[in-house]
């Protein structure tokens, strides 16, 4: 039998593969649908499912949270659901799916620093080495994908950054904020399903309002069955199950231990892309993703020794 820590790790790893697949699914969806409507539909479906799950488990009591919980619920809904997904689909509309995944692997670099500042989680030299290793792996992948570079290292990386890469970086910041707010919710005593369901509903409301002004709902009527299946994958597996299991993992582990697994998303994205989407990747790009995973292993090992 697996103990609680092992179950937490298993849930997070599976969630990473669901999220890795989301990059490829979203890439197809944004061909037929704008980022605003894509985000609203994805989380509209997900919120309905999560609310039903919460009602089945807790009836109306699941929605009657103390007033002191609601600022945090609204913050997670706005930053981690609304803004994150707008940035995510905007990046997907411009960049290759694997590159978006690599850039978002900057998340742990942000989160580990924030965890030290806000949660006083200790860091040691090995932790820093692990984070920097993953960081460099992400940088190498970006350089290899740049039309103005094409090599592992280019001194003009920042000069060549485009709007899509900026959106991907903003997605990484949103992901870091999500991890920190989840930890805060755990400290306040909120369970994973409650915080995920309520914050997703709040985020979906924000997204639907924005899409009403900026999106194109009429395009939904012309979507192919294939696109709708991909949208359901994004809503059910990448959103409901992925976010719920990641939330469970964060509650059991340190923030730094859980969030560092986000660095494995590039490798998960590459594997899913090769197996299901016929994606071609170069050896150096793949090795950059492996470097990211090595950084994950080093960081997790160092955190277990703190």
Coordinates of C-alpha atoms in Angstrom, one line a residue:
X1 CA 0.0 0.0 0.0
X2 CA 1.2 3.5 -0.8
X3 CA 1.4 6.0 2.0
X4 CA 0.0 9.6 1.8
X5 CA 3.2 11.1 0.6
X6 CA 3.6 8.5 -2.2
X7 CA 0.0 9.0 -3.2
X8 CA 0.6 12.7 -3.3
X9 CA 3.6 12.3 -5.6
X10 CA 1.6 9.9 -7.9
X11 CA -1.3 12.3 -8.2
X12 CA 1.1 15.2 -9.1
X13 CA 3.0 13.1 -11.7
X14 CA -0.3 12.1 -13.4
X15 CA -1.5 15.7 -13.3
X16 CA 1.7 16.8 -15.1
X17 CA 1.0 14.4 -18.0
X18 CA -2.6 15.7 -18.2
X19 CA -1.2 19.2 -18.3
X20 CA 1.5 18.2 -20.8
X21 CA -1.2 17.0 -23.1
X22 CA -3.2 20.2 -22.6
X23 CA -0.5 22.2 -24.5
X24 CA -1.1 20.1 -27.6
X25 CA -4.9 20.0 -27.2
X26 CA -5.0 23.8 -26.7
X27 CA -2.9 24.3 -29.8
X28 CA -5.6 22.7 -32.0
X29 CA -8.5 24.5 -30.1
X30 CA -7.1 28.0 -30.7
X31 CA -7.0 27.4 -34.4
X32 CA -10.8 27.5 -34.4
X33 CA -11.5 29.6 -31.3
X34 CA -10.1 32.8 -29.8
X35 CA -8.3 32.7 -26.4
X36 CA -11.1 34.4 -24.6
X37 CA -13.9 32.0 -25.6
X38 CA -11.6 29.0 -25.3
X39 CA -10.8 29.9 -21.7
X40 CA -14.4 30.6 -20.8
X41 CA -15.7 27.3 -22.3
X42 CA -13.0 25.2 -20.8
X43 CA -13.6 26.5 -17.3
X44 CA -17.3 26.9 -17.7
X45 CA -17.5 23.1 -18.3
X46 CA -14.9 22.4 -15.5
X47 CA -16.7 24.5 -13.0
X48 CA -20.0 22.8 -13.6
X49 CA -18.4 19.4 -13.0
X50 CA -16.5 20.5 -9.9
X51 CA -19.7 22.1 -8.4
X52 CA -21.6 18.9 -8.9
X53 CA -18.8 17.0 -7.2
X54 CA -18.7 19.4 -4.3
X55 CA -22.5 19.2 -3.9
X56 CA -22.5 15.4 -4.0
X57 CA -19.9 15.3 -1.3
X58 CA -21.0 18.1 1.0
X59 CA -24.4 19.2 -0.2
X60 CA -25.1 22.9 0.4
X61 CA -22.6 23.1 3.2
X62 CA -19.7 23.0 0.8
X63 CA -20.7 26.4 -0.6
X64 CA -21.3 28.0 2.8
X65 CA -17.7 29.0 3.6
X66 CA -16.7 31.5 6.3
X67 CA -16.4 35.1 5.1
X68 CA -12.7 35.1 5.8
X69 CA -12.1 32.4 3.2
X70 CA -13.7 34.3 0.3
X71 CA -10.9 36.8 -0.4
X72 CA -8.6 33.9 -1.0
X73 CA -11.1 32.0 -3.1
X74 CA -11.6 35.1 -5.3
X75 CA -7.9 35.7 -5.6
X76 CA -7.3 32.1 -6.8
X77 CA -10.2 32.3 -9.2
X78 CA -8.9 35.6 -10.7
X79 CA -5.1 34.9 -10.8
X80 CA -4.9 31.1 -11.1
X81 CA -7.9 30.5 -13.3
X82 CA -8.9 33.7 -15.1
X83 CA -5.5 35.4 -15.9
X84 CA -3.6 32.1 -16.1
X85 CA -5.8 30.8 -18.8
X86 CA -6.0 34.0 -20.8
X87 CA -2.2 34.1 -20.9
X88 CA -2.0 30.4 -21.6
X89 CA -4.3 30.4 -24.7
X90 CA -2.7 33.6 -25.9
X91 CA 0.7 32.0 -25.8
X92 CA -0.7 28.8 -27.5
X93 CA -2.0 30.8 -30.4
X94 CA 1.5 32.0 -31.2
X95 CA 4.1 29.5 -30.0
X96 CA 4.7 25.8 -30.5
X97 CA 3.1 23.7 -27.7
X98 CA 6.4 22.3 -26.4
X99 CA 8.0 25.7 -26.1
X100 CA 5.1 27.0 -24.1
X101 CA 5.5 24.1 -21.7
X102 CA 9.2 24.8 -21.4
X103 CA 8.8 28.5 -20.6
X104 CA 6.2 27.7 -17.9
X105 CA 8.8 25.6 -16.3
X106 CA 10.2 28.9 -14.9
X107 CA 7.4 28.6 -12.4
X108 CA 9.5 26.9 -9.7
X109 CA 12.2 29.5 -9.8
X110 CA 9.5 32.1 -8.9
X111 CA 7.7 29.9 -6.4
X112 CA 10.8 28.7 -4.4
X113 CA 11.8 32.3 -3.9
X114 CA 8.2 33.3 -2.9
X115 CA 8.0 30.3 -0.6
X116 CA 11.2 31.4 1.2
X117 CA 9.8 35.0 1.6
X118 CA 6.2 34.2 2.6
X119 CA 6.3 30.7 4.1
X120 CA 9.9 30.8 5.5
X121 CA 10.6 27.4 3.8
X122 CA 14.4 26.8 4.1
X123 CA 16.7 26.7 1.1
X124 CA 20.1 25.1 0.8
X125 CA 22.9 25.2 -1.8
X126 CA 21.6 21.9 -3.4
X127 CA 18.1 23.4 -3.8
X128 CA 19.5 26.4 -5.6
X129 CA 21.6 24.2 -7.9
X130 CA 18.5 22.2 -8.8
X131 CA 16.4 25.2 -9.6
X132 CA 19.2 26.8 -11.7
X133 CA 19.7 23.5 -13.6
X134 CA 16.0 23.4 -14.5
X135 CA 16.1 27.2 -15.3
X136 CA 19.0 26.7 -17.7
X137 CA 17.3 23.8 -19.4
X138 CA 14.3 26.0 -20.0
X139 CA 16.6 28.8 -21.4
X140 CA 18.3 26.4 -23.8
X141 CA 15.0 25.2 -25.1
X142 CA 13.8 28.7 -25.8
X143 CA 17.1 29.6 -27.6
X144 CA 16.8 26.4 -29.7
X145 CA 13.2 27.5 -30.7
X146 CA 14.2 31.1 -31.6
X147 CA 14.4 31.7 -35.3
X148 CA 17.0 34.4 -34.6
X149 CA 19.1 32.0 -32.6
X150 CA 18.7 28.2 -33.1
X151 CA 21.6 27.4 -30.7
X152 CA 21.8 26.4 -27.0
X153 CA 23.0 29.8 -26.0
X154 CA 22.4 33.3 -27.5
X155 CA 23.4 36.5 -25.7
X156 CA 20.4 38.4 -27.3
X157 CA 17.7 36.1 -25.8
X158 CA 15.7 39.0 -24.2
X159 CA 16.0 41.0 -27.4
X160 CA 14.3 38.3 -29.4
X161 CA 11.5 37.6 -27.0
X162 CA 8.1 38.0 -28.7
X163 CA 4.5 38.5 -27.5
X164 CA 3.8 34.8 -27.2
X165 CA 6.8 34.2 -25.0
X166 CA 5.8 37.2 -22.8
X167 CA 2.4 35.6 -22.4
X168 CA 4.0 32.3 -21.5
X169 CA 6.1 34.0 -18.9
X170 CA 3.0 35.6 -17.4
X171 CA 1.4 32.2 -17.3
X172 CA 4.4 31.0 -15.2
X173 CA 3.9 33.8 -12.8
X174 CA 0.2 32.9 -12.5
X175 CA 1.1 29.3 -11.9
X176 CA 3.5 30.3 -9.1
X177 CA 0.8 32.5 -7.5
X178 CA -1.6 29.5 -7.7
X179 CA 0.7 27.2 -5.8
X180 CA 1.3 29.8 -3.1
X181 CA -2.4 30.6 -2.7
X182 CA -3.2 26.8 -2.5
X183 CA -0.7 26.4 0.3
X184 CA -2.4 29.4 2.1
X185 CA -5.8 27.7 1.7
X186 CA -4.4 24.5 3.2
X187 CA -3.1 26.4 6.2
X188 CA -6.6 27.9 6.6
X189 CA -8.1 24.4 6.7
X190 CA -9.8 24.3 3.3
X191 CA -9.8 20.9 1.5
X192 CA -8.7 20.4 -2.1
X193 CA -12.2 19.9 -3.7
X194 CA -13.8 22.9 -1.9
X195 CA -11.1 25.3 -2.9
X196 CA -10.8 24.0 -6.5
X197 CA -14.6 24.0 -7.1
X198 CA -15.2 27.4 -5.6
X199 CA -12.2 29.2 -7.1
X200 CA -12.9 27.5 -10.5
X201 CA -16.4 28.8 -10.4
X202 CA -15.2 32.3 -9.6
X203 CA -12.6 32.1 -12.3
X204 CA -15.2 30.8 -14.9
X205 CA -17.5 33.8 -14.1
X206 CA -14.6 36.2 -14.7
X207 CA -13.7 34.5 -18.0
X208 CA -17.3 34.4 -19.2
X209 CA -17.7 38.1 -18.5
X210 CA -14.5 38.9 -20.4
X211 CA -15.4 36.6 -23.3
X212 CA -18.8 38.3 -23.6
X213 CA -17.0 41.5 -24.6
X214 CA -13.9 40.2 -26.2
X215 CA -14.7 36.7 -27.5
X216 CA -16.7 35.2 -30.3
X217 CA -19.3 32.7 -29.0
X218 CA -20.8 32.2 -32.5
X219 CA -17.7 30.3 -33.5
X220 CA -18.8 27.5 -31.0
X221 CA -21.5 26.5 -33.4
X222 CA -19.0 25.7 -36.2
X223 CA -16.5 23.7 -34.2
X224 CA -15.7 20.2 -35.4
X225 CA -16.4 17.1 -33.2
X226 CA -12.6 16.7 -32.9
X227 CA -12.2 20.2 -31.5
X228 CA -15.0 19.6 -29.0
X229 CA -13.3 16.3 -27.8
X230 CA -10.1 18.3 -27.2
X231 CA -12.1 20.9 -25.3
X232 CA -13.6 18.2 -23.1
X233 CA -10.1 16.8 -22.5
X234 CA -9.0 20.3 -21.4
X235 CA -12.0 20.7 -19.1
X236 CA -12.1 17.3 -17.6
X237 CA -8.6 15.9 -17.5
X238 CA -6.4 19.0 -17.6
X239 CA -8.7 21.1 -15.4
X240 CA -10.9 19.1 -13.1
X241 CA -8.7 16.0 -12.4
X242 CA -5.4 17.8 -12.9
X243 CA -6.1 20.8 -10.7
X244 CA -7.8 18.6 -8.0
X245 CA -4.9 16.1 -7.8
X246 CA -2.3 18.9 -7.9
X247 CA -4.2 20.6 -5.1
X248 CA -4.2 17.4 -3.1
X249 CA -0.4 17.0 -3.6
X250 CA 0.4 20.6 -2.5
X251 CA -1.5 20.0 0.8
X252 CA 0.6 16.9 1.6
X253 CA 4.0 18.2 0.5
X254 CA 6.0 21.4 0.8
X255 CA 5.1 24.0 -1.8
X256 CA 8.7 23.8 -3.2
X257 CA 8.5 20.0 -3.5
X258 CA 5.2 20.1 -5.3
X259 CA 5.7 23.0 -7.6
X260 CA 9.1 21.7 -8.8
X261 CA 7.2 19.0 -10.6
X262 CA 5.9 21.6 -13.0
X263 CA 9.4 21.5 -14.5
X264 CA 8.5 18.0 -15.8
X265 CA 5.7 19.3 -17.9
X266 CA 8.0 20.0 -20.9
X267 CA 9.1 16.4 -20.9
X268 CA 5.5 15.2 -20.4
X269 CA 4.4 17.5 -23.3
X270 CA 7.1 16.1 -25.6
X271 CA 6.2 12.5 -24.7
X272 CA 2.4 13.1 -25.2
X273 CA 3.1 15.0 -28.4
X274 CA 5.2 12.2 -29.9
X275 CA 2.7 9.5 -28.9
X276 CA -0.6 11.2 -29.8
X277 CA 0.1 14.3 -31.9
X278 CA 2.9 13.2 -34.2
X279 CA 5.2 16.0 -32.9
X280 CA 8.8 16.1 -34.1
X281 CA 11.5 17.3 -31.7
X282 CA 15.2 17.7 -32.1
X283 CA 17.7 15.9 -29.9
X284 CA 19.1 19.1 -28.3
X285 CA 15.5 20.3 -27.5
X286 CA 14.8 16.9 -25.9
X287 CA 18.1 17.0 -23.9
X288 CA 17.1 20.5 -22.7
X289 CA 13.8 19.0 -21.4
X290 CA 15.9 16.2 -19.7
X291 CA 18.0 18.9 -18.1
X292 CA 14.9 20.4 -16.6
X293 CA 13.9 17.0 -15.1
X294 CA 17.3 16.6 -13.6
X295 CA 16.8 19.9 -11.9
X296 CA 13.5 18.6 -10.5
X297 CA 15.2 15.5 -9.1
X298 CA 18.1 17.5 -7.5
X299 CA 15.6 20.0 -6.0
X300 CA 13.3 17.4 -4.5
X301 CA 16.2 15.5 -3.1
X302 CA 17.6 18.6 -1.5
X303 CA 14.3 19.5 0.1
X304 CA 13.9 16.1 1.7
X305 CA 17.2 16.8 3.5
X306 CA 16.2 20.2 4.9

